[in-house]
Coordinates of C-alpha atoms and ligand atoms in Angstrom, one line a residue:
X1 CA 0.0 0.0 0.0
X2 CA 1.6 3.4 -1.5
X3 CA 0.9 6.1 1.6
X4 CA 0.5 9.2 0.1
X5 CA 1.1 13.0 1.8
X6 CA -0.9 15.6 -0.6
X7 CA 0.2 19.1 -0.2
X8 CA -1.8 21.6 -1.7
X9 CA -2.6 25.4 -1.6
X10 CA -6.0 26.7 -3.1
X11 CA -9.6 24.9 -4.3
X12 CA -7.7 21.5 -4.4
X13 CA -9.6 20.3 -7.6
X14 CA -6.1 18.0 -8.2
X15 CA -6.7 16.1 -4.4
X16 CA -10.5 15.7 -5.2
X17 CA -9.5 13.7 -8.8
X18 CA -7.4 11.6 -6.1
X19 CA -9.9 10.9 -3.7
X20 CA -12.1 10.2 -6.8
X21 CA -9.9 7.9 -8.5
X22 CA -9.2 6.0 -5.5
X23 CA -12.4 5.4 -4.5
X24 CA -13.3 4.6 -8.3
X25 CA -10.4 2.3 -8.1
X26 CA -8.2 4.2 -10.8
X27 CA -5.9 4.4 -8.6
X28 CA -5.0 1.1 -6.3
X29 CA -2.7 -0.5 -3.7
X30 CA -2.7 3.6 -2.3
X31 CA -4.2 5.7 0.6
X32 CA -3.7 9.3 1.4
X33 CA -2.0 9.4 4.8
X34 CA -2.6 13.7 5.1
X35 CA -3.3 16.6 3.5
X36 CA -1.5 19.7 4.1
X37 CA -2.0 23.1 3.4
X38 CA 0.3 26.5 4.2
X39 CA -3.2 28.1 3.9
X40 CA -5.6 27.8 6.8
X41 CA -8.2 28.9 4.5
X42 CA -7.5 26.1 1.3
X43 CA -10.8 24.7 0.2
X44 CA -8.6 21.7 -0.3
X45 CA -8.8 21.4 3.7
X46 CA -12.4 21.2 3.8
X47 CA -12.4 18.4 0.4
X48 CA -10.2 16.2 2.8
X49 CA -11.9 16.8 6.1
X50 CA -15.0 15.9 4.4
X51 CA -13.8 12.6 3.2
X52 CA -12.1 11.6 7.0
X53 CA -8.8 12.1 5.4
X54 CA -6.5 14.0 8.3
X55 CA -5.8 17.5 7.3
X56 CA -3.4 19.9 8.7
X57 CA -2.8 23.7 8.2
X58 CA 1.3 24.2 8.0
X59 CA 1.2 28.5 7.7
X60 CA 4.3 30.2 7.3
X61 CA 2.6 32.9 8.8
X62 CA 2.5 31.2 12.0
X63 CA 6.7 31.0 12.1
X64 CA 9.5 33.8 12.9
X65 CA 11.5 33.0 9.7
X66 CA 11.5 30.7 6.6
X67 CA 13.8 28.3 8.5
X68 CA 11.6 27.7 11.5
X69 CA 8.4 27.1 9.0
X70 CA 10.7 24.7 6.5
X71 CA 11.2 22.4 10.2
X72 CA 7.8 22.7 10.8
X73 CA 7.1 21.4 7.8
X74 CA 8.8 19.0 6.9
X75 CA 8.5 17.7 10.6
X76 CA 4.2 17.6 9.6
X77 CA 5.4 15.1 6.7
X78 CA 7.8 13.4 8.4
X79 CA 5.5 12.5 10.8
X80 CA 3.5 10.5 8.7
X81 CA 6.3 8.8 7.2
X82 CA 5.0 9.2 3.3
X83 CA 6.1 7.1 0.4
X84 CA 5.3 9.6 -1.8
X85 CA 4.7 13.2 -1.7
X86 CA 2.1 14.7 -4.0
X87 CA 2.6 18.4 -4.7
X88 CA -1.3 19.1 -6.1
X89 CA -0.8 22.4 -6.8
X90 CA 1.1 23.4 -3.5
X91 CA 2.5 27.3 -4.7
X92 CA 5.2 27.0 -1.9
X93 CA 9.4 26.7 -1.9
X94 CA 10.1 23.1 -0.7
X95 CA 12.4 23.3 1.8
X96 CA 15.9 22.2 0.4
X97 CA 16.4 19.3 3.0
X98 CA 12.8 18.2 2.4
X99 CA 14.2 17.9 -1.5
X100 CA 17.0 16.4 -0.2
X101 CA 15.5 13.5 2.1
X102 CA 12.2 12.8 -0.2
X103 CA 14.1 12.2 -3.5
X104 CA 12.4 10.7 -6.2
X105 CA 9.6 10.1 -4.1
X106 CA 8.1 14.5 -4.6
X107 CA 6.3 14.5 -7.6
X108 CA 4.3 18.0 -9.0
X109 CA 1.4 18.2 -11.5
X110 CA 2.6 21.7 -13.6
X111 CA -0.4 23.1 -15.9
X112 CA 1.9 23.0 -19.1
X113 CA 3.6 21.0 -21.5
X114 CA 7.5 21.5 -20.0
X115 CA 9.6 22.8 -20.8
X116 CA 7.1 25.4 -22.3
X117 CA 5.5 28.4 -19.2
X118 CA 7.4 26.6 -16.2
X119 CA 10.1 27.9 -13.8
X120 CA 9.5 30.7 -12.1
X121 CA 6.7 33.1 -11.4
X122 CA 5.0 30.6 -13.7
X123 CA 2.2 29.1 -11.7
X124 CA -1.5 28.9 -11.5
X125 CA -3.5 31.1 -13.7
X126 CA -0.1 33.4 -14.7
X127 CA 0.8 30.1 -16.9
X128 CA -2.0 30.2 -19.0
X129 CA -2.0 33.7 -19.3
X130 CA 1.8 33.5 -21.0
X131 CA 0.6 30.5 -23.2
X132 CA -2.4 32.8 -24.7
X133 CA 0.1 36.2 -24.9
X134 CA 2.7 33.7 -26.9
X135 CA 0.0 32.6 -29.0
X136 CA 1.0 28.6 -28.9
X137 CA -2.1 26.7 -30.5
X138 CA -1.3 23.2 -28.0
X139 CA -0.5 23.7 -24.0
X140 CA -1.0 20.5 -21.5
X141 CA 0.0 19.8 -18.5
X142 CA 2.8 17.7 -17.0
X143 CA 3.7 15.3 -13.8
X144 CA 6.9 15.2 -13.2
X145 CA 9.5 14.8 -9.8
X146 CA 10.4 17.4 -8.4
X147 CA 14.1 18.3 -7.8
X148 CA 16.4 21.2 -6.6
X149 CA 15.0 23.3 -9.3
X150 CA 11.7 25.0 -10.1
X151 CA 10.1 22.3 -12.7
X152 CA 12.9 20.7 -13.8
X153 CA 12.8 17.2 -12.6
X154 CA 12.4 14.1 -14.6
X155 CA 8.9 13.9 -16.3
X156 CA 6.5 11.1 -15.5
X157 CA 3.7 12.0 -17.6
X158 CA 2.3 14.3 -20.2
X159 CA -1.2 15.7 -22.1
X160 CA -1.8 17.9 -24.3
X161 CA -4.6 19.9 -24.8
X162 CA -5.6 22.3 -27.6
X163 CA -5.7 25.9 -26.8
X164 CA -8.5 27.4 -28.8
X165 CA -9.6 31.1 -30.8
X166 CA -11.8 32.4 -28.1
X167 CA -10.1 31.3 -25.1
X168 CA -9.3 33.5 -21.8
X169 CA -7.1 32.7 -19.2
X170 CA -9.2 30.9 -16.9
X171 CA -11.6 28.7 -19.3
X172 CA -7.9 27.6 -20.9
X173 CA -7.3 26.7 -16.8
X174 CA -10.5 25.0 -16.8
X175 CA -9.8 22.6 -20.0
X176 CA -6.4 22.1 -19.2
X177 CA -7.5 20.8 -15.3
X178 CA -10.9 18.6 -17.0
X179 CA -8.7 17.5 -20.4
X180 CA -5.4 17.1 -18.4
X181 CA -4.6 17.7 -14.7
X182 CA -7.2 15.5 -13.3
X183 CA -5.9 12.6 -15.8
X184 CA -2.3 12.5 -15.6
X185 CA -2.4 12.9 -11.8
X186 CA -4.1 9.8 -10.7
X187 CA -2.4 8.2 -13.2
X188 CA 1.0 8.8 -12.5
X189 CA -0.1 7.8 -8.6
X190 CA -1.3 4.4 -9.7
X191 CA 2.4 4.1 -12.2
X192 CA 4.1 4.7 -8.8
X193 CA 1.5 2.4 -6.7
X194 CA 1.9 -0.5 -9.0
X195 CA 5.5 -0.7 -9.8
Ligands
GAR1 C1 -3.4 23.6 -10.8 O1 -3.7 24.0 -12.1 C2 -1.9 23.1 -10.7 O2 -1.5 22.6 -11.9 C3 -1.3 24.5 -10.5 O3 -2.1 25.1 -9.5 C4 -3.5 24.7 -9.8 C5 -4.1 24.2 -8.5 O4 -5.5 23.9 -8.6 N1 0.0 24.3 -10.0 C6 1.1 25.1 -10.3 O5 0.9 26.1 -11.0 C7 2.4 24.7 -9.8 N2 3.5 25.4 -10.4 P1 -6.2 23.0 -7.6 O6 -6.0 23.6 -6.2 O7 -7.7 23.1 -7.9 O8 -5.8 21.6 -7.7

């Protein structure tokens, strides 16, 4: 049984396509151990509570510095002794010794095809924003693990999806979650479960 820590940072549509596909039995052999957020507020939170799924609030708000937040932190997933960490759309730093102890068992879902729109200041809507200003006609979105640098790990999994005439920033978000996101995630989870 893969135990799984989800971190996340907003509406957590990315942990509810887990949940889903675990209880649909896309994804087997796995159960999510926690869920944290650094945002007391997260919706995600709530998703997780409401399924019995233990769910903790990790703010750096609540910490002096970045260092004493990064102990805290990690301390939260240590605790639960994770075989895999899912970053499901979790906007926050990792701390480097988090990096350093959890490799190649971090992986991120990053809404575009890499290496197109990723490193930084690319993130959430700000990605799709850049894909519509460049004008590409195909974006996606991409699991891959996560290393020392901002998306640059080795790549799991990809989809693409089209981007089309009339599109804004967030119905581009939107296709890209439904087309892509939601897909590739569970997927890659049940790769990692059943290997
Ligand atoms: C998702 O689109 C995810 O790919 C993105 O944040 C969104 C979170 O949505 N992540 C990144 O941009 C990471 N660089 P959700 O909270 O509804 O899953």
């Amino acid at each position: 049984m893969l135990k799984i820590c989800v971190c996340v940072s907003g509406g957590g549509t990315n942990l509810q396509a887990i949940i889903d596909a675990i209880e649909s039995g896309k994804i087997t052999n796995t159960q999510i151990v926690r869920v944290i957020s650094n945002n007391k507020g997260a919706y995600a939170l709530e998703r997780a509570t409401d399924k019995g799924i233990n769910a903790v609030a990790v703010s750096p708000k609540d910490y002096e510095d970045r260092e004493s937040f990064n102990k805290a932190f990690l301390a939260c997933v240590d605790e639960v002794a994770p075989d895999l960490v899912v970053l499901a759309g979790f906007l926050v730093v990792l701390p480097p010794m988090m990096i350093q102890k959890y490799t190649g068992r971090i992986i991120n879902i990053h809404p575009s095809l890499i290496p197109s729109f990723c490193g930084k200041g690319y993130y959430g809507l700000k990605v799709h924003e850049a894909v519509l200003a460049r004008g590409v006609k195909v974006t996606g979105a991409t699991v891959h693990y996560v290393d020392e640098g901002t998306d640059t790990g080795p790549i799991l999994l990809q989809k693409a999806v089209e981007v089309l005439p009339d599109d804004t920033p967030k119905a581009l978000q939107q296709r890209v979650m439904e087309q892509a996101e939601w897909q590739i995630l569970p997927q890659a989870i049940n790769m990692i479960a059943n290997t």
